[in-house]
Tab-separated table of C-alpha atoms and ligand atoms in Angstrom:
chain	number	residue	atom	x	y	z
Z	1	MET	CA	71.326	38.031	149.549
Z	2	ALA	CA	72.190	41.163	151.593
Z	3	PRO	CA	71.273	44.487	149.959
Z	4	LEU	CA	73.970	45.642	147.515
Z	5	GLY	CA	75.764	48.859	148.472
Z	6	ILE	CA	75.911	51.200	145.440
Z	7	GLY	CA	78.584	53.763	144.537
Z	8	LEU	CA	77.818	56.125	141.651
Z	9	ILE	CA	80.553	58.144	139.904
Z	10	GLY	CA	79.205	60.937	137.733
Z	11	THR	CA	75.705	62.416	137.751
Z	12	GLY	CA	75.219	63.842	134.253
Z	13	TYR	CA	72.930	62.340	131.622
Z	14	MET	CA	73.841	58.700	132.328
Z	15	GLY	CA	74.575	59.165	136.029
Z	16	LYS	CA	70.985	60.231	136.608
Z	17	CYS	CA	69.760	57.217	134.562
Z	18	HIS	CA	71.818	54.842	136.746
Z	19	ALA	CA	70.620	56.549	139.924
Z	20	LEU	CA	66.967	56.268	138.864
Z	21	ALA	CA	67.503	52.575	137.960
Z	22	TRP	CA	69.092	51.817	141.359
Z	23	ASN	CA	66.176	53.657	143.031
Z	24	ALA	CA	63.518	51.797	141.046
Z	25	VAL	CA	64.810	48.288	140.418
Z	26	ALA	CA	63.410	46.673	143.594
Z	27	SER	CA	59.997	48.363	143.172
Z	28	VAL	CA	59.673	47.419	139.496
Z	29	PHE	CA	60.817	43.805	139.772
Z	30	GLY	CA	59.788	42.910	143.348
Z	31	ASP	CA	62.252	40.014	143.456
Z	32	VAL	CA	65.475	41.745	144.542
Z	33	GLU	CA	66.562	43.358	147.757
Z	34	ARG	CA	66.326	47.167	147.658
Z	35	PRO	CA	69.908	48.373	146.980
Z	36	ARG	CA	71.471	50.718	149.502
Z	37	LEU	CA	72.486	53.957	147.768
Z	38	ALA	CA	75.708	54.347	149.753
Z	39	VAL	CA	78.069	56.884	148.140
Z	40	LEU	CA	78.013	59.293	145.209
Z	41	ALA	CA	81.105	60.920	143.668
Z	42	GLU	CA	81.264	64.039	141.522
Z	43	SER	CA	84.037	66.281	140.309
Z	44	SER	CA	83.705	68.473	143.418
Z	45	GLN	CA	82.416	67.956	146.963
Z	46	ASP	CA	79.835	70.740	146.525
Z	47	LEU	CA	78.325	69.195	143.404
Z	48	ALA	CA	78.417	65.728	144.970
Z	49	ASP	CA	76.507	67.041	148.033
Z	50	ILE	CA	73.773	68.550	145.888
Z	51	ARG	CA	73.404	65.472	143.661
Z	52	ALA	CA	73.445	63.033	146.647
Z	53	ARG	CA	70.438	64.910	148.146
Z	54	GLU	CA	68.620	64.914	144.792
Z	55	LEU	CA	69.272	61.274	143.921
Z	56	GLY	CA	68.936	59.735	147.387
Z	57	PHE	CA	72.519	58.745	148.225
Z	58	GLU	CA	73.621	58.542	151.898
Z	59	ARG	CA	77.035	60.098	151.466
Z	60	ALA	CA	78.887	62.251	148.915
Z	61	THR	CA	82.520	62.762	147.952
Z	62	GLY	CA	84.585	64.834	145.517
Z	63	ASP	CA	87.115	62.004	145.325
Z	64	TRP	CA	86.106	58.981	143.252
Z	65	ARG	CA	89.063	56.956	144.665
Z	66	ALA	CA	87.533	57.211	148.127
Z	67	LEU	CA	84.286	55.845	146.706
Z	68	VAL	CA	85.823	52.794	145.063
Z	69	ASN	CA	87.653	51.926	148.309
Z	70	ASP	CA	84.628	52.497	150.537
Z	71	PRO	CA	83.629	49.261	152.386
Z	72	ALA	CA	79.928	50.184	152.079
Z	73	VAL	CA	80.180	49.957	148.279
Z	74	ASP	CA	79.675	46.597	146.518
Z	75	VAL	CA	78.887	47.853	142.975
Z	76	VAL	CA	80.356	50.882	141.255
Z	77	SER	CA	78.351	52.675	138.527
Z	78	ILE	CA	80.777	54.510	136.243
Z	79	THR	CA	79.029	57.227	134.234
Z	80	THR	CA	81.846	59.695	133.640
Z	81	PRO	CA	83.213	60.747	130.209
Z	82	ASN	CA	84.884	57.936	128.242
Z	83	ALA	CA	88.479	58.829	129.078
Z	84	PHE	CA	87.888	58.109	132.804
Z	85	HIS	CA	86.480	54.578	132.332
Z	86	PRO	CA	89.724	52.530	132.420
Z	87	ALA	CA	91.236	54.090	135.569
Z	88	MET	CA	87.926	54.057	137.445
Z	89	ALA	CA	86.909	50.538	136.395
Z	90	ILE	CA	90.315	49.001	137.124
Z	91	ALA	CA	90.523	50.710	140.532
Z	92	ALA	CA	87.034	49.507	141.408
Z	93	ILE	CA	87.708	45.961	140.227
Z	94	GLU	CA	91.004	45.828	142.127
Z	95	ALA	CA	89.161	47.001	145.252
Z	96	GLY	CA	86.959	43.881	144.845
Z	97	LYS	CA	83.853	45.701	143.583
Z	98	HIS	CA	81.398	44.746	140.831
Z	99	VAL	CA	81.329	47.326	138.051
Z	100	TRP	CA	78.580	48.765	135.795
Z	101	CYS	CA	80.532	50.893	133.344
Z	102	GLU	CA	78.978	53.032	130.649
Z	103	LYS	CA	79.924	52.428	127.031
Z	104	PRO	CA	82.357	52.661	125.370
Z	105	MET	CA	84.471	50.337	127.517
Z	106	ALA	CA	87.531	52.548	126.815
Z	107	THR	CA	88.892	54.909	124.179
Z	108	THR	CA	91.764	52.620	123.085
Z	109	LEU	CA	91.803	48.878	122.586
Z	110	ALA	CA	94.887	48.595	124.813
Z	111	ASP	CA	92.965	50.140	127.723
Z	112	ALA	CA	89.964	47.911	127.146
Z	113	GLU	CA	92.210	44.838	127.159
Z	114	ARG	CA	93.685	45.998	130.499
Z	115	MET	CA	90.169	46.329	131.906
Z	116	LEU	CA	89.355	42.804	130.745
Z	117	GLU	CA	92.540	41.451	132.342
Z	118	ALA	CA	91.688	43.144	135.652
Z	119	SER	CA	88.188	41.696	135.618
Z	120	ARG	CA	89.448	38.207	134.810
Z	121	ARG	CA	91.922	38.396	137.714
Z	122	ALA	CA	89.309	39.633	140.199
Z	123	GLY	CA	86.413	37.415	139.170
Z	124	THR	CA	83.865	40.084	140.116
Z	125	VAL	CA	81.072	41.059	137.738
Z	126	ALA	CA	81.883	43.789	135.212
Z	127	VAL	CA	79.208	44.794	132.689
Z	128	LEU	CA	78.773	47.579	130.177
Z	129	GLY	CA	75.906	50.056	129.650
Z	130	TYR	CA	74.384	48.589	126.505
Z	131	ASN	CA	70.772	49.512	127.313
Z	132	TYR	CA	69.270	49.094	123.822
Z	133	ILE	CA	69.677	45.303	124.007
Z	134	GLN	CA	67.337	45.367	127.027
Z	135	ASN	CA	64.253	46.544	125.156
Z	136	PRO	CA	61.519	43.902	125.447
Z	137	ILE	CA	60.864	44.466	121.741
Z	138	MET	CA	64.544	43.671	121.021
Z	139	ARG	CA	64.125	40.431	122.968
Z	140	LEU	CA	61.072	39.642	120.865
Z	141	ILE	CA	63.151	40.257	117.677
Z	142	ARG	CA	65.847	37.991	119.057
Z	143	SER	CA	63.309	35.206	119.730
Z	144	LEU	CA	61.766	35.592	116.268
Z	145	LEU	CA	65.226	35.231	114.751
Z	146	THR	CA	66.039	32.168	116.885
Z	147	GLU	CA	62.725	30.574	115.926
Z	148	GLY	CA	63.616	31.163	112.284
Z	149	ARG	CA	60.516	33.276	111.596
Z	150	ILE	CA	62.284	35.206	108.825
Z	151	GLY	CA	64.613	32.355	107.845
Z	152	PRO	CA	68.406	32.592	107.928
Z	153	VAL	CA	69.544	36.226	108.056
Z	154	ASN	CA	71.460	37.282	104.964
Z	155	HIS	CA	71.765	41.059	105.503
Z	156	ILE	CA	71.456	43.536	108.372
Z	157	ARG	CA	71.514	47.324	108.205
Z	158	ILE	CA	71.766	49.552	111.265
Z	159	GLU	CA	71.618	53.341	111.021
Z	160	MET	CA	72.123	55.428	114.165
Z	161	ASP	CA	71.538	59.186	113.882
Z	162	GLU	CA	71.125	62.101	116.308
Z	163	ASP	CA	71.381	65.835	115.892
Z	164	PHE	CA	73.027	66.936	119.142
Z	165	MET	CA	76.197	67.810	117.199
Z	166	ALA	CA	74.486	69.009	114.000
Z	167	ASP	CA	74.877	72.718	114.670
Z	168	PRO	CA	78.308	73.850	113.361
Z	169	ASP	CA	78.281	76.556	116.013
Z	170	ALA	CA	77.539	74.265	118.980
Z	171	LEU	CA	80.316	74.608	121.563
Z	172	PHE	CA	83.357	72.343	121.481
Z	173	PHE	CA	82.999	69.751	124.279
Z	174	TRP	CA	84.593	66.496	125.464
Z	175	LYS	CA	83.059	64.435	122.610
Z	176	SER	CA	85.081	66.569	120.147
Z	177	GLU	CA	88.383	65.702	121.853
Z	178	ALA	CA	90.545	62.792	120.686
Z	179	SER	CA	90.737	61.697	124.363
Z	180	SER	CA	87.061	60.620	123.996
Z	181	GLY	CA	87.918	58.103	121.243
Z	182	HIS	CA	87.332	58.076	117.509
Z	183	GLY	CA	83.945	59.852	117.589
Z	184	ALA	CA	80.720	58.352	116.242
Z	185	LEU	CA	82.339	54.897	116.311
Z	186	ASP	CA	82.804	54.821	120.103
Z	187	ASP	CA	79.660	56.840	120.784
Z	188	PHE	CA	77.146	55.145	118.503
Z	189	GLY	CA	78.979	52.328	116.733
Z	190	VAL	CA	79.360	50.349	119.944
Z	191	HIS	CA	75.556	50.411	120.457
Z	192	ALA	CA	74.994	49.140	116.894
Z	193	LEU	CA	77.573	46.391	117.593
Z	194	SER	CA	75.827	45.495	120.849
Z	195	LEU	CA	72.651	44.871	118.830
Z	196	LEU	CA	74.555	42.818	116.252
Z	197	THR	CA	76.071	40.785	119.128
Z	198	ILE	CA	72.735	39.697	120.596
Z	199	LEU	CA	70.791	39.421	117.333
Z	200	VAL	CA	73.123	37.904	114.758
Z	201	GLY	CA	76.512	37.353	116.391
Z	202	GLY	CA	80.026	38.595	115.809
Z	203	VAL	CA	81.757	40.479	113.005
Z	204	ARG	CA	84.555	38.865	110.968
Z	205	ARG	CA	85.853	41.876	108.943
Z	206	VAL	CA	85.028	45.491	108.272
Z	207	CYS	CA	85.611	48.216	105.673
Z	208	GLY	CA	84.728	51.786	106.379
Z	209	GLN	CA	85.060	55.502	106.268
Z	210	MET	CA	84.936	58.172	108.934
Z	211	ALA	CA	84.131	61.825	108.195
Z	212	ARG	CA	84.203	65.234	109.906
Z	213	PRO	CA	81.215	67.393	108.966
Z	214	TYR	CA	82.834	70.443	110.626
Z	215	VAL	CA	86.570	71.011	111.049
Z	216	ASP	CA	86.255	73.314	114.065
Z	217	ARG	CA	83.801	74.478	116.776
Z	218	PRO	CA	83.591	77.587	118.925
Z	219	VAL	CA	84.990	77.658	122.500
Z	220	GLU	CA	83.860	79.932	125.332
Z	221	ASP	CA	86.333	82.751	124.551
Z	222	GLY	CA	84.892	83.180	121.079
Z	223	THR	CA	87.755	81.557	119.164
Z	224	ARG	CA	87.379	78.210	117.436
Z	225	ARG	CA	89.095	74.925	118.210
Z	226	ALA	CA	89.859	72.137	115.707
Z	227	VAL	CA	87.525	69.132	116.054
Z	228	GLU	CA	89.583	66.002	116.771
Z	229	THR	CA	86.929	63.290	116.374
Z	230	PHE	CA	84.791	61.990	113.515
Z	231	ASP	CA	81.058	62.629	113.917
Z	232	ILE	CA	80.118	60.441	110.889
Z	233	ALA	CA	81.170	56.855	110.212
Z	234	THR	CA	79.951	54.372	107.582
Z	235	MET	CA	81.023	50.722	107.738
Z	236	LEU	CA	80.495	47.598	105.667
Z	237	VAL	CA	80.603	44.517	107.833
Z	238	GLU	CA	80.926	40.803	107.135
Z	239	LEU	CA	79.449	38.711	109.954
Z	240	GLU	CA	80.864	35.467	111.281
Z	241	THR	CA	77.742	33.773	109.864
Z	242	GLY	CA	78.729	34.989	106.399
Z	243	ALA	CA	75.877	37.505	106.229
Z	244	SER	CA	76.674	41.076	105.109
Z	245	GLY	CA	75.796	44.268	106.831
Z	246	VAL	CA	75.981	48.058	106.870
Z	247	ILE	CA	76.435	50.312	109.895
Z	248	ALA	CA	75.891	54.042	109.261
Z	249	LEU	CA	76.400	56.536	112.108
Z	250	ASN	CA	75.908	60.290	112.247
Z	251	ARG	CA	75.735	62.432	115.367
Z	252	SER	CA	75.325	65.607	113.320
Z	253	ALA	CA	72.127	64.542	111.509
Z	254	TRP	CA	69.628	67.424	111.769
Z	255	GLY	CA	66.143	66.263	112.667
Z	256	ARG	CA	67.163	62.827	113.920
Z	257	LYS	CA	66.691	62.578	117.673
Z	258	GLY	CA	67.402	59.026	118.741
Z	259	ARG	CA	67.245	57.015	115.561
Z	260	ILE	CA	68.524	53.455	115.634
Z	261	ALA	CA	66.978	52.051	112.487
Z	262	VAL	CA	67.540	48.310	112.302
Z	263	GLN	CA	66.547	46.253	109.226
Z	264	ILE	CA	67.135	42.533	109.284
Z	265	PHE	CA	66.566	40.640	106.044
Z	266	GLY	CA	66.146	36.851	105.981
Z	267	SER	CA	65.278	34.324	103.307
Z	268	ARG	CA	61.594	34.336	104.307
Z	269	GLY	CA	60.984	37.739	105.784
Z	270	THR	CA	62.154	41.018	107.244
Z	271	LEU	CA	62.155	42.690	110.660
Z	272	VAL	CA	62.248	46.447	111.024
Z	273	PHE	CA	62.791	48.448	114.234
Z	274	ASP	CA	63.537	52.069	115.071
Z	275	GLN	CA	64.520	53.283	118.565
Z	276	GLU	CA	62.543	56.512	117.887
Z	277	ARG	CA	59.453	54.204	117.982
Z	278	MET	CA	60.947	51.825	120.536
Z	279	ASN	CA	57.685	50.142	121.495
Z	280	GLU	CA	57.018	48.510	118.144
Z	281	VAL	CA	58.497	46.215	115.532
Z	282	GLN	CA	57.429	45.556	111.952
Z	283	LEU	CA	57.403	41.970	110.769
Z	284	PHE	CA	57.019	40.797	107.170
Z	285	VAL	CA	56.790	37.071	106.453
Z	286	ALA	CA	56.574	35.832	102.901
Z	287	ASP	CA	53.720	33.353	103.364
Z	288	GLY	CA	50.020	33.116	102.655
Z	289	ASP	CA	48.183	34.868	99.853
Z	290	PRO	CA	50.739	37.104	98.043
Z	291	ARG	CA	48.013	39.708	97.400
Z	292	THR	CA	47.546	40.361	101.112
Z	293	ARG	CA	51.154	40.157	102.237
Z	294	GLY	CA	52.621	43.165	104.015
Z	295	PHE	CA	54.406	44.386	107.083
Z	296	ARG	CA	52.472	44.120	110.326
Z	297	THR	CA	53.140	46.233	113.392
Z	298	ILE	CA	53.501	44.525	116.759
Z	299	LEU	CA	53.188	46.841	119.785
Z	300	SER	CA	55.007	45.985	122.997
Z	301	GLY	CA	52.969	44.663	125.914
Z	302	PRO	CA	52.915	42.234	128.848
Z	303	ASP	CA	53.517	39.316	126.407
Z	304	HIS	CA	57.015	40.701	125.951
Z	305	PRO	CA	58.777	40.342	129.300
Z	306	PRO	CA	59.790	42.193	131.344
Z	307	TYR	CA	57.283	44.843	130.036
Z	308	ASP	CA	54.769	43.168	132.445
Z	309	ARG	CA	56.864	44.295	135.429
Z	310	PHE	CA	56.233	47.917	134.496
Z	311	LEU	CA	52.665	47.946	133.126
Z	312	PRO	CA	49.711	45.544	132.886
Z	313	ALA	CA	48.391	47.083	129.654
Z	314	ALA	CA	49.831	46.674	126.133
Z	315	GLY	CA	50.599	49.655	123.949
Z	316	HIS	CA	51.220	52.058	126.843
Z	317	SER	CA	54.967	52.242	126.102
Z	318	LEU	CA	58.160	51.915	128.044
Z	319	GLY	CA	60.826	54.621	127.807
Z	320	PHE	CA	64.603	54.914	127.571
Z	321	GLY	CA	65.007	55.077	131.372
Z	322	ASP	CA	63.094	51.812	131.725
Z	323	LEU	CA	65.767	50.054	129.636
Z	324	LYS	CA	68.299	51.115	132.256
Z	325	ILE	CA	66.101	49.648	135.041
Z	326	ILE	CA	65.968	46.369	133.141
Z	327	GLU	CA	69.744	46.488	132.634
Z	328	CYS	CA	70.151	47.037	136.370
Z	329	ARG	CA	68.014	43.987	137.148
Z	330	GLU	CA	70.099	41.903	134.709
Z	331	LEU	CA	73.281	43.116	136.404
Z	332	ILE	CA	71.931	42.075	139.806
Z	333	GLY	CA	70.973	38.736	138.273
Z	334	ARG	CA	74.522	38.231	137.016
Z	335	ILE	CA	75.874	39.083	140.511
Z	336	ARG	CA	73.481	36.494	141.987
Z	337	GLY	CA	74.784	33.900	139.524
Z	338	GLU	CA	71.578	33.774	137.469
Z	339	ASP	CA	71.380	33.657	133.656
Z	340	ALA	CA	71.440	37.302	132.676
Z	341	MET	CA	71.393	39.173	129.389
Z	342	VAL	CA	74.298	41.582	129.793
Z	343	ILE	CA	77.348	42.485	127.744
Z	344	ASP	CA	80.162	41.929	130.166
Z	345	PHE	CA	83.832	42.820	129.666
Z	346	GLU	CA	84.376	39.363	128.139
Z	347	SER	CA	81.901	39.954	125.317
Z	348	GLY	CA	82.387	43.724	125.345
Z	349	ILE	CA	86.008	43.314	124.298
Z	350	ARG	CA	84.815	41.942	120.944
Z	351	ILE	CA	82.954	45.180	120.365
Z	352	GLU	CA	86.107	47.177	121.202
Z	353	ARG	CA	88.202	44.988	118.860
Z	354	CYS	CA	85.658	45.613	116.117
Z	355	VAL	CA	85.729	49.383	116.709
Z	356	ASP	CA	89.515	49.279	116.567
Z	357	ALA	CA	89.387	47.355	113.236
Z	358	MET	CA	86.849	49.873	111.890
Z	359	ALA	CA	89.089	52.825	112.732
Z	360	ARG	CA	92.111	51.107	111.172
Z	361	SER	CA	90.063	50.353	108.057
Z	362	ALA	CA	88.948	53.989	107.791
Z	363	ARG	CA	92.598	55.024	107.916
Z	364	SER	CA	93.867	52.440	105.450
Z	365	GLY	CA	90.871	52.377	103.129
Z	366	THR	CA	90.930	48.597	103.052
Z	367	TRP	CA	89.052	45.614	104.607
Z	368	VAL	CA	90.407	44.765	108.092
Z	369	GLU	CA	89.918	41.493	109.953
Z	370	VAL	CA	88.544	41.802	113.515
Z	371	ALA	CA	90.957	40.364	116.097
Z	372	THR	CA	89.612	37.303	117.993
O	1	LIG	P1	77.840	64.055	131.132
O	1	LIG	O1	78.833	65.067	130.662
O	1	LIG	O2	76.376	64.394	131.073
O	1	LIG	O3	78.149	63.558	132.598
O	1	LIG	C1	79.410	63.215	133.044
O	1	LIG	C2	79.461	63.416	134.550
O	1	LIG	O4	80.713	62.958	135.028
O	1	LIG	C3	79.310	64.886	134.952
O	1	LIG	O5	78.310	64.916	135.972
O	1	LIG	C4	80.674	65.265	135.424
O	1	LIG	O6	80.680	66.278	136.412
O	1	LIG	C5	81.165	63.932	136.021
O	1	LIG	N1	82.597	63.843	136.168
O	1	LIG	C6	83.574	64.262	135.334
O	1	LIG	N2	84.786	64.046	135.865
O	1	LIG	C7	84.575	63.447	137.054
O	1	LIG	C8	85.440	62.970	138.106
O	1	LIG	N3	86.778	63.072	137.991
O	1	LIG	N4	84.887	62.435	139.216
O	1	LIG	C9	83.546	62.327	139.326
O	1	LIG	N5	82.698	62.764	138.401
O	1	LIG	C10	83.203	63.334	137.257
O	1	LIG	O7	78.164	62.791	130.225
O	1	LIG	P2	77.133	61.620	129.802
O	1	LIG	O8	76.437	62.022	128.563
O	1	LIG	O9	76.349	61.169	130.999
O	1	LIG	O10	78.182	60.495	129.404
O	1	LIG	C11	78.841	59.755	130.368
O	1	LIG	C12	79.153	58.404	129.845
O	1	LIG	O11	77.901	57.742	129.546
O	1	LIG	C13	79.964	58.396	128.556
O	1	LIG	O12	80.915	57.359	128.583
O	1	LIG	C14	78.943	58.144	127.462
O	1	LIG	O13	79.479	57.465	126.343
O	1	LIG	C15	77.916	57.276	128.213
O	1	LIG	N6	76.582	57.414	127.647
O	1	LIG	C16	75.846	56.265	127.451
O	1	LIG	C17	74.583	56.339	126.929
O	1	LIG	C18	73.801	55.055	126.715
O	1	LIG	O14	72.810	55.072	126.010
O	1	LIG	N7	74.184	53.997	127.378
O	1	LIG	C19	74.012	57.561	126.592
O	1	LIG	C20	74.774	58.737	126.845
O	1	LIG	C21	76.036	58.633	127.359
């Protein structure tokens, strides 16, 4: 296969992660052509020029539409704020490009459905940035569940907490605007749902609450602006398997840095994971001598592929950025027609439908069925 030409839109937190992944994927995996970093787009030509030099892209533009129509580009990485995703993804898809779009897919279900329709019409590959499903430890958890090591799952609890919005005097920014979506639901809830999707399947119905810890935040001129999104959300979920679950999200949780605490309870055991300790999982199995039963800690290592592509020694730890490199390899695999573990627009829409049901439930205060 000829090297893929890459176009990157946005170079903030996620843009840099995508750029590092495109730079590293061939070196880490050794089984794909080195992608050609063709064009980078930013909000201005000056910023694009600086970032293209830093991140190794051949050309730079201040106009993302030029990038999506550029013949040197085969895949478009979209890492801009949420509100831009639909226009950028649809334009890229309609220009015949593959798309790697950051989560959430969109800020309204109607926009997400339009993105899905565009991708169905074009037949190109369109995947979403659900990096946490790529953790080799998460793949181990998935295998242990499939093998029935803890028996049928009857309950799952996912808590996702960070403190980047915990300070009531932190400046108002795009994540406080309604144009970014509902708040914690689109920001964190979609990640929790991506884990549910690969570990235990879909959600049948939801019941929840969304909360605003602070009603306003300061803006640059010293005045305060009303917060339009909900930084806290708590949801009861009923899975398609019949199992119950809880999803609790808080992006104003002082002291929590990158917590995604997952507890999966089965009839014969329990699995416990936390993204803040992303290289380990705790397994409890109710067998053997009851006096010596207990959780055991399994550290990630070369027995948990594709850890072995990064390091030959167990316990030396992968990092967040490595998950993006794995995601990038999976995306290339999907483009090549291989089996790949990605959440594409087809499965991503179920996450968006679930988020929509959660927001409606929070407004109505009742259980809401998730659209199929
Ligand atoms: P950011 O603010 O750090 O970066 C956004 C970038 O987009 C900036 O460089 C900005 O200049 C650029 N941009 C804005 N408008 C543009 C335009 N018209 N043309 C070109 N570039 C433009 O934001 P971020 O934290 O990187 O978030 C971006 C996306 O990534 C969001 O959708 C967010 O939800 C997602 N995200 C995903 C994860 C994850 O774990 N997968 C983590 C953080 C953020």
